[in-house]
XYZ file of C-alpha atoms in Angstrom:
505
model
C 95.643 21.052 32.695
C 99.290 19.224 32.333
C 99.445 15.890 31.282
C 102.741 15.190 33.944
C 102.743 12.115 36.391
C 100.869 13.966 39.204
C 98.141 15.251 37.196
C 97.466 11.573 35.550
C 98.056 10.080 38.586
C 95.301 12.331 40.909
C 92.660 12.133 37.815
C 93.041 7.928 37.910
C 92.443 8.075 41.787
C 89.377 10.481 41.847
C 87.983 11.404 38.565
C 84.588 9.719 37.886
C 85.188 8.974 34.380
C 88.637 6.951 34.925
C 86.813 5.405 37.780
C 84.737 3.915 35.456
C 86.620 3.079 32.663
C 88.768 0.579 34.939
C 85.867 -0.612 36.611
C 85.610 -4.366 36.595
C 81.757 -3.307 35.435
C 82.390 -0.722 32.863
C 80.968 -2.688 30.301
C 77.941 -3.123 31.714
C 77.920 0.738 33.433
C 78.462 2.180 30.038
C 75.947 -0.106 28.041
C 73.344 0.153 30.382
C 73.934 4.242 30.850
C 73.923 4.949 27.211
C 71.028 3.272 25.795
C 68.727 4.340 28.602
C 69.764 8.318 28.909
C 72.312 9.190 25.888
C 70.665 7.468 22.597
C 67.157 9.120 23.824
C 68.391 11.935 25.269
C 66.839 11.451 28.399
C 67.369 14.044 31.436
C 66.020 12.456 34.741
C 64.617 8.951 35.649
C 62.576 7.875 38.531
C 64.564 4.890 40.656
C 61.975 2.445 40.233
C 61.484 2.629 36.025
C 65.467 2.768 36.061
C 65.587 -0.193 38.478
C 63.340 -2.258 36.386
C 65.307 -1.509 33.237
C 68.335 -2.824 34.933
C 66.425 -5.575 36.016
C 65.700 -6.969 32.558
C 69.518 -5.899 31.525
C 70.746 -8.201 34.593
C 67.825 -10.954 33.684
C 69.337 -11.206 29.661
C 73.304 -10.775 30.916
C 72.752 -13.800 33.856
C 71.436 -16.091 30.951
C 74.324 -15.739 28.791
C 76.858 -15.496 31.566
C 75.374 -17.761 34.412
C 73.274 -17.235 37.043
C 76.651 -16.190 39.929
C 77.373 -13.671 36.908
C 75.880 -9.962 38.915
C 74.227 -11.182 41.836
C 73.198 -8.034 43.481
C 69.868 -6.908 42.883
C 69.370 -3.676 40.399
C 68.475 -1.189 43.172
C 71.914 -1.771 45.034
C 74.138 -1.450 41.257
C 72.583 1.930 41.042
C 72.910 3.062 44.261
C 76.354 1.671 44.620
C 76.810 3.730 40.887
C 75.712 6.538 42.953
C 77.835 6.835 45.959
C 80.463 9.510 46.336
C 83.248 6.791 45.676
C 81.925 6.067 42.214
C 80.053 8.940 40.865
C 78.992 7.629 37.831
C 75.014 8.782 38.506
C 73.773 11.382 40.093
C 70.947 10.679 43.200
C 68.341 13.402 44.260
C 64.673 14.061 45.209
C 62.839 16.246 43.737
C 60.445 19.173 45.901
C 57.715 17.799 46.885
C 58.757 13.912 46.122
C 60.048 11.165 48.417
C 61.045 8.912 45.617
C 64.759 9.284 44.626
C 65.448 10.282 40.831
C 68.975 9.232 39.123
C 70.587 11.246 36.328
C 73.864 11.141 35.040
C 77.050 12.904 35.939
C 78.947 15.287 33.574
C 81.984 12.788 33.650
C 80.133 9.639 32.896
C 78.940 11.776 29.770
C 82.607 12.409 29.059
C 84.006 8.753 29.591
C 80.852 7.421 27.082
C 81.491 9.917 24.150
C 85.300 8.768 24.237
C 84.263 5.017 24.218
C 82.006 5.794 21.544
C 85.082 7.285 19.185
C 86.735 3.951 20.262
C 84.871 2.697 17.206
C 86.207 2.383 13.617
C 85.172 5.115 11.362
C 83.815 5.148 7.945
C 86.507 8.217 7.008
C 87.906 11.121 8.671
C 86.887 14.184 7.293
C 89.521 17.469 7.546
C 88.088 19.668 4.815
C 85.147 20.460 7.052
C 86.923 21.096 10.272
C 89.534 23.302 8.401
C 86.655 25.458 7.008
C 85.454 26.056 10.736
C 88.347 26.857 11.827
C 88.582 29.414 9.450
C 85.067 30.686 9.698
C 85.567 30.530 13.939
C 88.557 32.903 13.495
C 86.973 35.031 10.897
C 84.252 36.063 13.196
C 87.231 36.735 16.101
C 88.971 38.944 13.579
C 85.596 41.203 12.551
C 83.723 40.594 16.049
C 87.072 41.993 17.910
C 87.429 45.137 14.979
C 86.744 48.749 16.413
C 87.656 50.211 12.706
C 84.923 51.583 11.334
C 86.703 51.641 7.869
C 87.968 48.370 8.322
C 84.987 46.859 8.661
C 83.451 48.497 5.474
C 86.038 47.061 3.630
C 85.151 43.607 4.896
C 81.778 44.427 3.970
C 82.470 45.632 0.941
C 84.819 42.719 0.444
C 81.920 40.257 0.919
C 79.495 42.288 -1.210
C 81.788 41.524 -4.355
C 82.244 38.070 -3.773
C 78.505 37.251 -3.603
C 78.060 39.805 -6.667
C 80.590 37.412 -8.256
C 78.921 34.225 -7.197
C 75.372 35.647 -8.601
C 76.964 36.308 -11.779
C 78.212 33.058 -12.182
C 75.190 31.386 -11.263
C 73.733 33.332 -13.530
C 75.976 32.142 -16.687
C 74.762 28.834 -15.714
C 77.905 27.521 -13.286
C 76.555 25.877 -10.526
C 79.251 24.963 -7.829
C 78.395 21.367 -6.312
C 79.394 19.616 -3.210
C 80.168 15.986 -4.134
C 78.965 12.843 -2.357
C 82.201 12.929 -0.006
C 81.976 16.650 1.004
C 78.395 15.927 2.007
C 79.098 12.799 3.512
C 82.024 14.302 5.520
C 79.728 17.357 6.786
C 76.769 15.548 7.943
C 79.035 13.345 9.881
C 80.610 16.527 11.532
C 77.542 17.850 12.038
C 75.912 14.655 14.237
C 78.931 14.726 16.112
C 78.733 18.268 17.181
C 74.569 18.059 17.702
C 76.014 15.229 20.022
C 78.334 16.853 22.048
C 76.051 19.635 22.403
C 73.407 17.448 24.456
C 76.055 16.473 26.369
C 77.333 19.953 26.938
C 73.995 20.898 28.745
C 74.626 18.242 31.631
C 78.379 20.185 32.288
C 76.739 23.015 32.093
C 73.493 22.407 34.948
C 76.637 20.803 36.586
C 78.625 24.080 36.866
C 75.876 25.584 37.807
C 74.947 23.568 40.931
C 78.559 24.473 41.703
C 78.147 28.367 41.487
C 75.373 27.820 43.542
C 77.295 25.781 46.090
C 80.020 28.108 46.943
C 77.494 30.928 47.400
C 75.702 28.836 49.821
C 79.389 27.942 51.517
C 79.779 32.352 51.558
C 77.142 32.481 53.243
C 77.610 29.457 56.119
C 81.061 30.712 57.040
C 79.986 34.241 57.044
C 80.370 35.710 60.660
C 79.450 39.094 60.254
C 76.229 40.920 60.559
C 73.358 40.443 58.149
C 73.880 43.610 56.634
C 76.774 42.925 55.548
C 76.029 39.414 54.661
C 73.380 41.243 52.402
C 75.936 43.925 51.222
C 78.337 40.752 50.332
C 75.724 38.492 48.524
C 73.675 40.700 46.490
C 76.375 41.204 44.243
C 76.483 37.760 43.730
C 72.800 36.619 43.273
C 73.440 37.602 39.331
C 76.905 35.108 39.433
C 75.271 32.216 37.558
C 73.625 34.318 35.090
C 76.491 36.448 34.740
C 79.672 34.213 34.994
C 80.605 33.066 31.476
C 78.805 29.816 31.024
C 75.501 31.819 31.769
C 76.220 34.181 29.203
C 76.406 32.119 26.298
C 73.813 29.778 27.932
C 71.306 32.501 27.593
C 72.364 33.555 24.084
C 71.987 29.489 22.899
C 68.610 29.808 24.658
C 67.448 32.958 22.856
C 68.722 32.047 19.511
C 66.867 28.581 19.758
C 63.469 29.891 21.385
C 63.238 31.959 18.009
C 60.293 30.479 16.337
C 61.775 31.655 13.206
C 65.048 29.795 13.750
C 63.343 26.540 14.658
C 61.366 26.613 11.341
C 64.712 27.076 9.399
C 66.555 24.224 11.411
C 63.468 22.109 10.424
C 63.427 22.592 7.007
C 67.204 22.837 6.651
C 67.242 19.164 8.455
C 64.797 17.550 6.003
C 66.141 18.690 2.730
C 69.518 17.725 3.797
C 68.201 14.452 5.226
C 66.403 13.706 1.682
C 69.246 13.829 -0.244
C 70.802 10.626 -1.928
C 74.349 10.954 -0.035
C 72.910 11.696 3.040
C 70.332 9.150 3.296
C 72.703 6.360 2.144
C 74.462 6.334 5.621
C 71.141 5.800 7.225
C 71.162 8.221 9.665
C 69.381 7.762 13.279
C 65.696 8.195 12.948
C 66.201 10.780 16.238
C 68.332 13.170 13.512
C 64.899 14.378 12.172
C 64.027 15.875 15.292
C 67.427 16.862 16.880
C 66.510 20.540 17.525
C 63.235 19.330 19.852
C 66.338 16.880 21.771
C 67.794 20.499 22.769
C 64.882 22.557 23.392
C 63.801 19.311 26.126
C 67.377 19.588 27.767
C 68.067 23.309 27.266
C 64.693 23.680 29.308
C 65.636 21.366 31.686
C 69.084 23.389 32.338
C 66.881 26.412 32.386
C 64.347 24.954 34.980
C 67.850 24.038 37.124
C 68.807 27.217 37.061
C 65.294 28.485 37.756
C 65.520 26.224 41.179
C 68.935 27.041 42.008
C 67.921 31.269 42.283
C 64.417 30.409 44.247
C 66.403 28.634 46.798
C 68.757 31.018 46.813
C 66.379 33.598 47.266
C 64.831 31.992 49.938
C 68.069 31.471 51.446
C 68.874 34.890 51.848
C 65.787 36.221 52.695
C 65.247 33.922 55.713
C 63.924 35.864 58.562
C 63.998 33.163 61.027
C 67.675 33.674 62.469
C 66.141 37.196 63.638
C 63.351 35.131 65.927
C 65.933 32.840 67.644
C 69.798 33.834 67.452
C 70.701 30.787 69.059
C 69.467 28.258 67.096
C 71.082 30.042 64.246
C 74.490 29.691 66.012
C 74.273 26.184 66.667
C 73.474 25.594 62.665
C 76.765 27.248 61.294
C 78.736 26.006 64.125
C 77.438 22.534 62.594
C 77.977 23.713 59.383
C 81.485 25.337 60.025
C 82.206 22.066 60.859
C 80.462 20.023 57.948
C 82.780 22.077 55.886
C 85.791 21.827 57.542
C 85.136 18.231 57.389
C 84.986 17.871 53.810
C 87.861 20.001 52.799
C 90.149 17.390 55.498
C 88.600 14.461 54.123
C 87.557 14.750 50.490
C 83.995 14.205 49.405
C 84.580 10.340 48.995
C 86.095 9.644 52.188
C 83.689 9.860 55.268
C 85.737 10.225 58.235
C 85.955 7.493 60.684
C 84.338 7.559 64.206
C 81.611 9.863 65.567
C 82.297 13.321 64.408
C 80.221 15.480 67.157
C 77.667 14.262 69.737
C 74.376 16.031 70.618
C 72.806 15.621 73.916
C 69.174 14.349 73.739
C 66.603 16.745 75.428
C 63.118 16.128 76.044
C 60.700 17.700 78.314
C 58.073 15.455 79.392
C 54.767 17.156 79.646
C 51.882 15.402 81.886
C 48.823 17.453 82.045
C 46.488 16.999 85.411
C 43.301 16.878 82.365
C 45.465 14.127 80.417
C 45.809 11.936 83.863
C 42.740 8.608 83.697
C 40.442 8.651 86.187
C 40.518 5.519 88.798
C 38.874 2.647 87.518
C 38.069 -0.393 89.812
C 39.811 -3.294 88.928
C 37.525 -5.688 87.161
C 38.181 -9.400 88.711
C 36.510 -12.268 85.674
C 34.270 -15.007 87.305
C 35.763 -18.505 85.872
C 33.760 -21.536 85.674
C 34.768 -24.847 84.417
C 33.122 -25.932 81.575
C 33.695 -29.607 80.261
C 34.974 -29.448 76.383
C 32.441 -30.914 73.523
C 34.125 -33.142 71.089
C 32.422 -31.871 67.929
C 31.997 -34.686 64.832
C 32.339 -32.168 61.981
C 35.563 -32.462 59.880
C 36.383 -28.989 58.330
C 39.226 -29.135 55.682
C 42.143 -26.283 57.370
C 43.158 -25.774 54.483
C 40.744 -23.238 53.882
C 42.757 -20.863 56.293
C 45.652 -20.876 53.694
C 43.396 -19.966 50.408
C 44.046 -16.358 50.376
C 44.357 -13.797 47.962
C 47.071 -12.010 46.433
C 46.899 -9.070 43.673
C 50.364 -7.519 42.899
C 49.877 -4.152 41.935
C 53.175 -4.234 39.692
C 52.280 -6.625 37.321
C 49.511 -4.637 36.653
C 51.185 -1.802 36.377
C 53.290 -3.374 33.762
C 49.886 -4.329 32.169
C 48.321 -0.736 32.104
C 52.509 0.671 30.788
C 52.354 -2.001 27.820
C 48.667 -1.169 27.134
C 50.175 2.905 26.817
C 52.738 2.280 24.478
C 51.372 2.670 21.354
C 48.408 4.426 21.994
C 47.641 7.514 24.158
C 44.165 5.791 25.939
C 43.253 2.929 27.027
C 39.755 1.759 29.035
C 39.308 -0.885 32.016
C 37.314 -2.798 29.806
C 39.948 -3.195 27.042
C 42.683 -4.249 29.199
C 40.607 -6.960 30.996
C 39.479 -8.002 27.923
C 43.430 -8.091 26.447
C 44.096 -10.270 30.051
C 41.229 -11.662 31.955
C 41.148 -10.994 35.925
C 42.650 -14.253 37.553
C 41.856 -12.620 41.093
C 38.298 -11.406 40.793
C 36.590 -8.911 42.124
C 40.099 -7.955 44.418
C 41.823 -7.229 40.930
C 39.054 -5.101 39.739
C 39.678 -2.951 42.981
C 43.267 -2.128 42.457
C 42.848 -1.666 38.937
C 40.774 1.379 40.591
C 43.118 1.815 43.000
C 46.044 2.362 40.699
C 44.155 4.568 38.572
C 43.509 6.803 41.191
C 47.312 7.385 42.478
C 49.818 5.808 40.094
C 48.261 6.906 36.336
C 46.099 9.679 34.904
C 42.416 8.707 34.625
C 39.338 9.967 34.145
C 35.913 8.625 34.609
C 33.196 8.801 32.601
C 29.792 8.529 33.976
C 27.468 9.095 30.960
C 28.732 6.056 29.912
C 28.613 2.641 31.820
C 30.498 -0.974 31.113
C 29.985 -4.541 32.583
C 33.000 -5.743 33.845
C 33.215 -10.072 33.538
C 35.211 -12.361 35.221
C 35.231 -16.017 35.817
C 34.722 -17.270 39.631
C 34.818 -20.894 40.985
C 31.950 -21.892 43.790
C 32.574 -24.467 46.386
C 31.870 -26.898 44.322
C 34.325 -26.125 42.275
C 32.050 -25.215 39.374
C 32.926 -22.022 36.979
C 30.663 -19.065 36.935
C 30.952 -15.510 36.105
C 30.327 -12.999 37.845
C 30.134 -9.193 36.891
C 30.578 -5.937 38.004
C 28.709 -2.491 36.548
C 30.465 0.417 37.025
C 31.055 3.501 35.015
C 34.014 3.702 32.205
C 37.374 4.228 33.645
C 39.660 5.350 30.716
C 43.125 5.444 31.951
C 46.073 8.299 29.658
C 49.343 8.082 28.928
C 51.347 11.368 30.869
C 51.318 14.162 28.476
C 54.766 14.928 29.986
C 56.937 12.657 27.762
C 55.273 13.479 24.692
C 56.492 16.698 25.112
C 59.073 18.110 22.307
C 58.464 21.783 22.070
C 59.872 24.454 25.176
C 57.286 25.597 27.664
C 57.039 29.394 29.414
C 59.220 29.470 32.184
C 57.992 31.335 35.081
C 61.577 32.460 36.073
C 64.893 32.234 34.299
C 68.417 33.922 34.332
């Protein structure tokens, strides 16, 4: 794209990433955004777990800053860092879910890697980058060659030099890299592992695209379905096929190899054990850099996975056949969606209704539905004369109720899980008493049946304590047998390796 005063000028208006960068919150956006999803490389977030990180990030900035210092509450900055004017995180729902999930956008990625080369470096190393440039157009020169004899003599060309290099070894010269050549190529080589996690977002990005302008084809389409069929089935291969899909898959291959990932783990530790290497203290996350790409690679892959199902689906829909009319009135909404957005931009909702739909309702009153006649009842009243009574009862008995939040429990059960992969009922009352009683005890169960893996062991029961107060005021303690609950961490984030995928390209 040209750099001229037009193309600046649209990119500072709309792009996400210069959105943010002149945001009176950027610091905050771009803190926030790349310790929770960059530094551990993580894909998708549920709202709540993001909104209580923010929380905490909010909590620490208004105690430094003052309390006026972000007064909205954490649910509203990401939402707000959501909407189509902003664009900075990306909002769905996932099948099956109705609690919203936030990742972030393939420009926020961009606009955080540029901040983070705003920082002073150690030394800029060219002697690497020249050697890949060489090596990248190498491989154009003898990948593009239809010679056979050419090639031969490349071959043979190569065969000499390592016959060369043997015999040298051999005589006892060992060529060495120095501290500074190793120094300069590890740092070359984090950058690029880097950008290629960030890579995979663009990529599931451009995919959801692809996917989007099929699904445009097909509302605009006015023809018959054969036809619509004849049209689209050339295209149900366009995300594997276009050219992001090809070299996609061929990452994907090449990293799936079980033979490559035992090479990339053994070439990682004997380059992070040596001296040079280890004196810049590399991230501890560097060890295990190849698992950080197999997690998003198969989250791409499980995008793309989703993205042909519904497609499928889409185009096998029978239901237009049932009920032609219906089907009309859904692209003629759709023609319209679309001619909406391409008028006013995807961040600029247009102003006023934009259709009306009459409401219709047939109301149904069955003669078996209709009450039978029932005489009207007419009370007998008497006056009775009202009893002062002479006991005093304290009313502020009404007011002593009981209140368990289920969060702070939850928070109590999450801190329990993170350094250990089990925990029992038992254990975390005895870590933190129940204040609540026998009311506490319940949710505990409760929570362990719909918010956290449990299991529950019967062959082995446990006594449960607490301490109660009687009307007296005196302390007791009360118990409760029941049979071990033993609640696990989700096996899900523990997950490095790739898993079968039932569908792919």
């Amino acid at each position: 794209m040209p750099l001229d005063y037009a193309s600046l000028a649209a990119l500072r208006t709309y792009h996400p990433a210069w959105r943010l960068l002149r945001s009176d919150h950027a610091a905050l956006v771009a803190s926030f955004l790349h310790r929770v999803f960059v530094l551990p490389n993580q894909r998708v977030m549920a709202a709540a777990d993001l909104a209580e990180l923010l929380e905490d990030e909010l909590y620490a900035l208004r105690l430094q800053l003052g309390d006026s210092a972000f007064p909205k509450a954490a649910i509203d900055y990401l939402n707000d860092w959501a909407a189509p004017d902003k664009g900075w995180l990306r909002k769905f729902y996932k099948s099956g879910t109705d609690e919203a999930q936030f990742d972030l956008t393939p420009a926020t990625e961009k606009a955080l890697a540029w901040l983070a080369q705003l920082a002073e470096r150690q030394f800029v190393g060219t002697e690497s980058r020249l050697l890949t440039l060489f090596d990248l157009l190498k491989q154009m020169r003898e990948g593009s060659e239809t010679d056979p004899a050419a090639r031969i003599a490349e071959l043979q060309r190569k065969r000499n030099e390592i016959d060369a290099e043997i015999a040298r070894v051999v005589a006892g010269d060992l060529p060495m890299l120095d501290d500074t050549a190793l120094r300069e190529r590890f740092q070359q080589f984090i950058q690029g592992a880097r950008e290629l996690l960030g890579d995979f977002r663009e990529v599931e990005h451009n995919f959801r695209q692809l996917d989007r302008r099929v699904r445009e084809r097909i509302a605009l389409w006015e023809g018959g379905k054969g036809a619509l069929l004849e049209e689209i089935m050339g295209e149900r291969d366009a995300i594997a096929d276009s050219d992001q899909g090809k070299s996609f898959r061929a990452f994907w291959d090449f990293l799936l190899s079980s033979r490559r990932q035992e090479e990339l783990g053994d070439l990682l530790e004997q380059v992070l054990a040596l001296p040079a290497v280890a004196a810049l203290h590399p991230d501890a996350r560097t060890r295990r850099v190849h698992y950080d790409w197999l997690e998003a690679g198969e989250h791409t892959q499980r995008t793309v996975a989703s993205l042909s199902q519904q497609l499928r689906r889409f185009l096998d829909d029978q239901a237009w056949l049932e009920n032609r009319r219906i089907m009309d009135i859904l692209h003629g909404i759709e023609s319209k969606a679309l001619a909406l957005r391409a008028h006013w931009g995807d961040g600029w909702p247009p102003a006023g209704p934009v259709m009306e739909i009459a409401e219709a309702r047939a109301d149904i009153d069955l003669a078996m539905e209709r009450p039978l006649f029932t005489p009207t009842v007419k009370p007998l009243l008497r006056s009775l004369a009202l009893q002062a009574g002479d006991e005093n009862i304290d009313p502020a008995a009404l007011f002593d109720q009981v209140l368990v939040d289920p969060a702070q429990l939850v928070r109590h059960i999450r801190h329990a899980l993170q350094d250990k992969t089990q925990t029992t009922l038992s254990e975390l009352v005895a870590s933190r008493p129940l204040t609540h009683g026998l009311a506490e005890l319940v949710t505990y169960l409760h929570l362990g049946s719909e918010t956290f893996n449990a299991v529950v062991d019967e062959d082995h029961p446990e006594v449960i304590h607490w301490q109660a107060q009687t009307e007296n005021g005196q302390s007791i303690t009360r118990s409760a047998r029941l049979p071990r609950v033993i609640f696990l961490a989700s096996q899900a984030a523990k997950k490095h390796g790739a898993t079968d995928q039932q569908e792919s390209f």
